[in-house]
Amino acid sequence: MMLLVIAVASLFAGVGVAVAHFLGNLDQSTYRNLLLAVTAVWFVTATIWAYRKPQN
Amino acid sequence: MASRLKNLAAQMDALNEFDREPVHEGSLQSASRFAGLFAGEHVAATEFVIGAFFVLHGVTAKDLLLGLLLGNVLAVLSWTFVCAPIAVRTRLTLYWYVRRIAGPGLTLVYNVANALMYCILAGAMISVSSSAIGIGFGIPTPSLNDVLPNSAGWVVLTLVIGFLFTVIAVLGFEALSRFAGICSPWLFMVFVAGAIATFPSLGVHANLDNLWEVLETKVWNGKPVDGQEQFGFWQIAFFAWFANLAMHIGLSDMALFRYAKDWRYGLFTSTGIFPGHYLAWICSGLMVAAAGRELDPGRMAFGAAGIVGVLAVMIAGWTTANPTIYRAGLALQSVTPNWPRWKLTLYTGLVTSVLACFPVFFVRLLDYVAIYGLVLMPVGATVFAEHWLFPLLGIEQYEAEKKRMLFNWKVLVVWVGTLGACAVMPLHLFYRWLPGYFLALGMYVMLNLGRRIAR
């Protein structure tokens, strides 16, 4: 469950960094790097969550 | 010839054998399952191109927002009132229902036509991915007026990418389908984040007080780029309506809705349509406007989201081209006796890769989407007439099945006649399917009026 929460939070974080860039709080380079980081978090957590073994 | 066709039809039947029987009561799926199923659909590589094209065609902001709203509502209603009720009543796939109506021979022709359409669509997806990867190699994306490849680099890149996609489709289709499910929410996030990140370069103020003005003057400003026809409200509305014509009016999604407990589950298509065919198209419009109104999916995504944007275009093309190549291979399997699935997928993928080298399918994507739906629409009309109108008019149903016909010539006449009429209609390409649909309904009923049963 925690993995799913982190995965979903990373998606919101991706939109968040874009908003921060729009508001002038992040420069373009930082925005792009953070977007790459949240992408990595999404793929790791969502993949593990999707392929986890069902619990009895 | 007839016996050859019979053999091919029998092979096609064998391939679809697993879903020959109507879905049983115990296999029906819940409403939440349907809502989730559709939520992941319609965020594909083509979204990067379609939304951008609306900008290049000089649509105004108001026409875009209202046109997409109307068109998408009509699409959802088409799934709900045309496709889902027939699927729920029959519990069959379109393949088996068309077979009862058109005969196995004509069903085979329909499947092959469908496969060819799939190949071209997959080719367009590969082209979109090539535009992203080409950035890294300095290979220019073909321009809007290109029909033939613009450089040797483009051909080599597209063939290599097409080949890689094909090998992956051959090796692990199931695993990739699962991976595509993981990518879908992330792709949607990239669309939204990328669009928001274009605001500073478009001049949107932080308090959004000039947002509408920017949208009207810098994005959907009503001025088409050179060589592009101007679009208005109705073109946008019709495009959004027919973007999935083969699925709703053409009834392909009977394969999904036969598992629905209720025909009203058709409304759940809105969970995918509005994020994909409304929000994602708007986002890609913002991205292309920020990228200087130049159709180059890779570059516009890079400008909006950096390397993540390039990854998104590449992965979107990959995850949507693969099932398309696979489906095309499946549909063609009947006409290549004794070929294993891998071999057929491989050949289908190679043909698709060659098609992808020709930018005409990618730069004329809107027209191609219109033609794709138009070609398959008359068969959907004959199924609708047979299912709903024949009982109302007292016409005996399923003549082809009862008389064991290989070809129902009436369906063939309606199919060819409707397409012929649509070809010469003095209407914009986007509008032709609608009168064509009613023409097909009328023709099919007229041809069968002689079979009315005395009450």
mmCIF file of C-alpha atoms in Angstrom, chain B residues 37-234:
data_model
loop_
_atom_site.group_PDB
_atom_site.id
_atom_site.type_symbol
_atom_site.label_atom_id
_atom_site.label_comp_id
_atom_site.label_asym_id
_atom_site.label_seq_id
_atom_site.Cartn_x
_atom_site.Cartn_y
_atom_site.Cartn_z
ATOM 1 C CA LEU B 37 -10.195 -0.102 -17.549
ATOM 2 C CA PHE B 38 -11.144 2.950 -19.568
ATOM 3 C CA ALA B 39 -9.248 5.414 -17.365
ATOM 4 C CA GLY B 40 -5.938 4.177 -18.768
ATOM 5 C CA GLU B 41 -7.021 4.396 -22.397
ATOM 6 C CA HIS B 42 -6.642 7.220 -24.885
ATOM 7 C CA VAL B 43 -3.328 8.646 -23.675
ATOM 8 C CA ALA B 44 -1.195 7.537 -26.606
ATOM 9 C CA ALA B 45 1.548 8.802 -28.885
ATOM 10 C CA THR B 46 -1.003 10.166 -31.332
ATOM 11 C CA GLU B 47 -2.228 12.618 -28.659
ATOM 12 C CA PHE B 48 1.070 14.498 -29.071
ATOM 13 C CA VAL B 49 0.265 14.971 -32.758
ATOM 14 C CA ILE B 50 -3.509 15.484 -32.786
ATOM 15 C CA GLY B 51 -3.624 18.302 -30.226
ATOM 16 C CA ALA B 52 -0.738 20.003 -32.008
ATOM 17 C CA PHE B 53 -2.521 19.762 -35.345
ATOM 18 C CA PHE B 54 -5.522 21.683 -34.013
ATOM 19 C CA VAL B 55 -3.186 24.617 -33.331
ATOM 20 C CA LEU B 56 -1.644 24.379 -36.809
ATOM 21 C CA HIS B 57 -5.126 24.291 -38.364
ATOM 22 C CA GLY B 58 -5.898 27.674 -36.853
ATOM 23 C CA VAL B 59 -8.814 26.754 -34.606
ATOM 24 C CA THR B 60 -9.878 29.394 -32.083
ATOM 25 C CA ALA B 61 -9.709 28.693 -28.331
ATOM 26 C CA LYS B 62 -13.476 28.855 -27.913
ATOM 27 C CA ASP B 63 -14.138 26.538 -30.865
ATOM 28 C CA LEU B 64 -11.570 24.086 -29.547
ATOM 29 C CA LEU B 65 -12.920 23.895 -26.004
ATOM 30 C CA LEU B 66 -16.575 23.703 -27.029
ATOM 31 C CA GLY B 67 -15.969 21.501 -30.079
ATOM 32 C CA LEU B 68 -14.009 18.963 -28.054
ATOM 33 C CA LEU B 69 -16.664 19.016 -25.351
ATOM 34 C CA LEU B 70 -19.478 18.292 -27.805
ATOM 35 C CA GLY B 71 -17.514 15.717 -29.812
ATOM 36 C CA ASN B 72 -16.362 13.796 -26.767
ATOM 37 C CA VAL B 73 -19.847 13.782 -25.234
ATOM 38 C CA LEU B 74 -21.197 12.406 -28.532
ATOM 39 C CA ALA B 75 -18.460 9.748 -28.562
ATOM 40 C CA VAL B 76 -19.351 8.639 -25.019
ATOM 41 C CA LEU B 77 -23.043 8.547 -25.958
ATOM 42 C CA SER B 78 -22.209 6.486 -29.047
ATOM 43 C CA TRP B 79 -20.489 3.902 -26.871
ATOM 44 C CA THR B 80 -23.396 3.992 -24.425
ATOM 45 C CA PHE B 81 -26.355 3.883 -26.797
ATOM 46 C CA VAL B 82 -24.963 2.097 -29.868
ATOM 47 C CA CYS B 83 -22.139 -0.247 -28.886
ATOM 48 C CA ALA B 84 -22.793 -1.288 -25.280
ATOM 49 C CA PRO B 85 -26.487 -2.294 -25.653
ATOM 50 C CA ILE B 86 -25.743 -4.680 -28.534
ATOM 51 C CA ALA B 87 -22.762 -6.136 -26.665
ATOM 52 C CA VAL B 88 -24.762 -6.638 -23.467
ATOM 53 C CA ARG B 89 -27.669 -8.291 -25.317
ATOM 54 C CA THR B 90 -25.521 -10.636 -27.408
ATOM 55 C CA ARG B 91 -22.506 -11.111 -25.070
ATOM 56 C CA LEU B 92 -20.460 -11.732 -28.236
ATOM 57 C CA THR B 93 -17.413 -10.136 -29.840
ATOM 58 C CA LEU B 94 -17.966 -8.210 -33.047
ATOM 59 C CA TYR B 95 -16.155 -10.981 -34.913
ATOM 60 C CA TRP B 96 -18.741 -13.622 -34.060
ATOM 61 C CA TYR B 97 -21.693 -11.310 -34.479
ATOM 62 C CA VAL B 98 -20.542 -10.071 -37.882
ATOM 63 C CA ARG B 99 -20.011 -13.693 -38.865
ATOM 64 C CA ARG B 100 -23.698 -14.462 -38.220
ATOM 65 C CA ILE B 101 -24.703 -11.455 -40.295
ATOM 66 C CA ALA B 102 -22.131 -11.182 -43.091
ATOM 67 C CA GLY B 103 -20.985 -14.794 -43.414
ATOM 68 C CA PRO B 104 -17.507 -16.167 -42.634
ATOM 69 C CA GLY B 105 -15.972 -15.134 -45.981
ATOM 70 C CA LEU B 106 -16.877 -11.489 -45.656
ATOM 71 C CA THR B 107 -15.856 -11.498 -41.993
ATOM 72 C CA LEU B 108 -12.426 -12.594 -43.165
ATOM 73 C CA VAL B 109 -12.253 -9.673 -45.609
ATOM 74 C CA TYR B 110 -13.314 -7.347 -42.790
ATOM 75 C CA ASN B 111 -10.536 -8.664 -40.551
ATOM 76 C CA VAL B 112 -7.872 -8.227 -43.212
ATOM 77 C CA ALA B 113 -9.050 -4.648 -43.885
ATOM 78 C CA ASN B 114 -8.889 -4.009 -40.149
ATOM 79 C CA ALA B 115 -5.355 -5.433 -39.982
ATOM 80 C CA LEU B 116 -4.106 -3.163 -42.762
ATOM 81 C CA MET B 117 -5.590 -0.164 -40.981
ATOM 82 C CA TYR B 118 -3.844 -1.245 -37.768
ATOM 83 C CA CYS B 119 -0.498 -1.478 -39.615
ATOM 84 C CA ILE B 120 -0.728 2.105 -40.851
ATOM 85 C CA LEU B 121 -1.735 3.356 -37.404
ATOM 86 C CA ALA B 122 1.192 1.520 -35.791
ATOM 87 C CA GLY B 123 3.439 3.025 -38.476
ATOM 88 C CA ALA B 124 2.353 6.514 -37.430
ATOM 89 C CA MET B 125 3.182 5.659 -33.789
ATOM 90 C CA ILE B 126 6.674 4.518 -34.811
ATOM 91 C CA SER B 127 7.160 7.779 -36.720
ATOM 92 C CA VAL B 128 6.215 9.759 -33.597
ATOM 93 C CA SER B 129 8.793 7.830 -31.556
ATOM 94 C CA SER B 130 11.398 8.424 -34.279
ATOM 95 C CA SER B 131 10.823 12.164 -34.005
ATOM 96 C CA ALA B 132 11.846 11.940 -30.327
ATOM 97 C CA ILE B 133 14.889 9.732 -30.744
ATOM 98 C CA GLY B 134 15.976 11.704 -33.816
ATOM 99 C CA ILE B 135 16.764 14.678 -31.561
ATOM 100 C CA GLY B 136 19.705 12.799 -30.084
ATOM 101 C CA PHE B 137 21.119 12.082 -33.541
ATOM 102 C CA GLY B 138 20.335 15.427 -35.133
ATOM 103 C CA ILE B 139 17.923 13.850 -37.601
ATOM 104 C CA PRO B 140 15.251 16.322 -38.721
ATOM 105 C CA THR B 141 11.587 15.329 -38.484
ATOM 106 C CA PRO B 142 9.782 15.447 -41.882
ATOM 107 C CA SER B 143 7.847 18.633 -42.562
ATOM 108 C CA LEU B 144 4.073 18.926 -42.850
ATOM 109 C CA ASN B 145 4.089 18.631 -46.642
ATOM 110 C CA ASP B 146 6.406 15.633 -46.899
ATOM 111 C CA VAL B 147 5.015 12.468 -48.423
ATOM 112 C CA LEU B 148 8.288 10.624 -48.939
ATOM 113 C CA PRO B 149 11.113 10.292 -46.377
ATOM 114 C CA ASN B 150 13.153 13.510 -46.093
ATOM 115 C CA SER B 151 16.529 11.932 -45.380
ATOM 116 C CA ALA B 152 18.380 8.653 -45.302
ATOM 117 C CA GLY B 153 18.870 9.201 -41.575
ATOM 118 C CA TRP B 154 15.093 9.259 -41.029
ATOM 119 C CA VAL B 155 14.671 5.988 -42.953
ATOM 120 C CA VAL B 156 17.436 4.218 -41.044
ATOM 121 C CA LEU B 157 16.228 5.510 -37.672
ATOM 122 C CA THR B 158 12.588 4.576 -38.348
ATOM 123 C CA LEU B 159 13.497 1.107 -39.587
ATOM 124 C CA VAL B 160 15.708 0.471 -36.561
ATOM 125 C CA ILE B 161 13.025 1.670 -34.125
ATOM 126 C CA GLY B 162 10.328 -0.276 -35.970
ATOM 127 C CA PHE B 163 12.468 -3.390 -35.869
ATOM 128 C CA LEU B 164 13.118 -3.008 -32.133
ATOM 129 C CA PHE B 165 9.414 -2.486 -31.423
ATOM 130 C CA THR B 166 8.633 -5.551 -33.506
ATOM 131 C CA VAL B 167 11.167 -7.752 -31.727
ATOM 132 C CA ILE B 168 9.717 -6.685 -28.378
ATOM 133 C CA ALA B 169 6.195 -7.414 -29.635
ATOM 134 C CA VAL B 170 7.359 -10.878 -30.667
ATOM 135 C CA LEU B 171 9.217 -11.632 -27.446
ATOM 136 C CA GLY B 172 6.980 -10.330 -24.760
ATOM 137 C CA PHE B 173 3.602 -8.972 -25.678
ATOM 138 C CA GLU B 174 1.996 -9.829 -22.337
ATOM 139 C CA ALA B 175 4.773 -8.212 -20.290
ATOM 140 C CA LEU B 176 4.651 -5.118 -22.439
ATOM 141 C CA SER B 177 0.876 -4.804 -22.030
ATOM 142 C CA ARG B 178 1.420 -4.772 -18.289
ATOM 143 C CA PHE B 179 4.202 -2.218 -18.619
ATOM 144 C CA ALA B 180 1.914 -0.039 -20.785
ATOM 145 C CA GLY B 181 -0.559 0.010 -17.895
ATOM 146 C CA ILE B 182 2.168 1.379 -15.626
ATOM 147 C CA CYS B 183 3.143 4.047 -18.167
ATOM 148 C CA SER B 184 -0.341 5.409 -18.713
ATOM 149 C CA PRO B 185 -0.766 7.560 -15.527
ATOM 150 C CA TRP B 186 2.811 8.814 -15.882
ATOM 151 C CA LEU B 187 2.218 9.828 -19.505
ATOM 152 C CA PHE B 188 -0.804 11.795 -18.440
ATOM 153 C CA MET B 189 1.272 13.544 -15.753
ATOM 154 C CA VAL B 190 3.915 14.469 -18.377
ATOM 155 C CA PHE B 191 1.224 15.996 -20.607
ATOM 156 C CA VAL B 192 -0.097 18.130 -17.738
ATOM 157 C CA ALA B 193 3.309 19.091 -16.305
ATOM 158 C CA GLY B 194 4.698 19.859 -19.758
ATOM 159 C CA ALA B 195 1.744 22.099 -20.578
ATOM 160 C CA ILE B 196 2.044 24.031 -17.290
ATOM 161 C CA ALA B 197 5.785 24.445 -17.840
ATOM 162 C CA THR B 198 5.146 26.164 -21.191
ATOM 163 C CA PHE B 199 3.214 28.984 -19.490
ATOM 164 C CA PRO B 200 6.265 31.192 -18.785
ATOM 165 C CA SER B 201 7.475 31.044 -22.405
ATOM 166 C CA LEU B 202 3.942 31.811 -23.638
ATOM 167 C CA GLY B 203 3.808 34.838 -21.355
ATOM 168 C CA VAL B 204 1.124 33.668 -18.915
ATOM 169 C CA HIS B 205 1.228 35.711 -15.680
ATOM 170 C CA ALA B 206 1.671 33.885 -12.386
ATOM 171 C CA ASN B 207 -1.799 34.992 -11.243
ATOM 172 C CA LEU B 208 -3.301 33.667 -14.525
ATOM 173 C CA ASP B 209 -5.091 36.973 -15.172
ATOM 174 C CA ASN B 210 -4.049 36.923 -18.858
ATOM 175 C CA LEU B 211 -4.429 33.160 -19.420
ATOM 176 C CA TRP B 212 -7.450 33.396 -21.718
ATOM 177 C CA GLU B 213 -5.877 36.220 -23.692
ATOM 178 C CA VAL B 214 -2.689 34.143 -24.221
ATOM 179 C CA LEU B 215 -4.721 31.112 -25.272
ATOM 180 C CA GLU B 216 -6.642 33.214 -27.799
ATOM 181 C CA THR B 217 -3.662 35.074 -29.227
ATOM 182 C CA LYS B 218 -0.658 32.776 -28.905
ATOM 183 C CA VAL B 219 -2.061 29.249 -28.920
ATOM 184 C CA TRP B 220 -5.426 28.798 -30.627
ATOM 185 C CA ASN B 221 -5.330 32.120 -32.414
ATOM 186 C CA GLY B 222 -7.542 31.290 -35.393
ATOM 187 C CA LYS B 223 -4.657 31.528 -37.884
ATOM 188 C CA PRO B 224 -3.630 28.327 -39.678
ATOM 189 C CA VAL B 225 0.021 27.840 -40.557
ATOM 190 C CA ASP B 226 0.939 27.897 -44.246
ATOM 191 C CA GLY B 227 -0.554 25.046 -46.247
ATOM 192 C CA GLN B 228 -3.003 23.965 -43.518
ATOM 193 C CA GLU B 229 -6.749 24.246 -43.877
ATOM 194 C CA GLN B 230 -8.598 26.341 -41.274
ATOM 195 C CA PHE B 231 -10.644 24.299 -38.806
ATOM 196 C CA GLY B 232 -13.697 25.537 -36.939
ATOM 197 C CA PHE B 233 -16.060 24.296 -34.251
ATOM 198 C CA TRP B 234 -17.671 21.555 -36.343
#
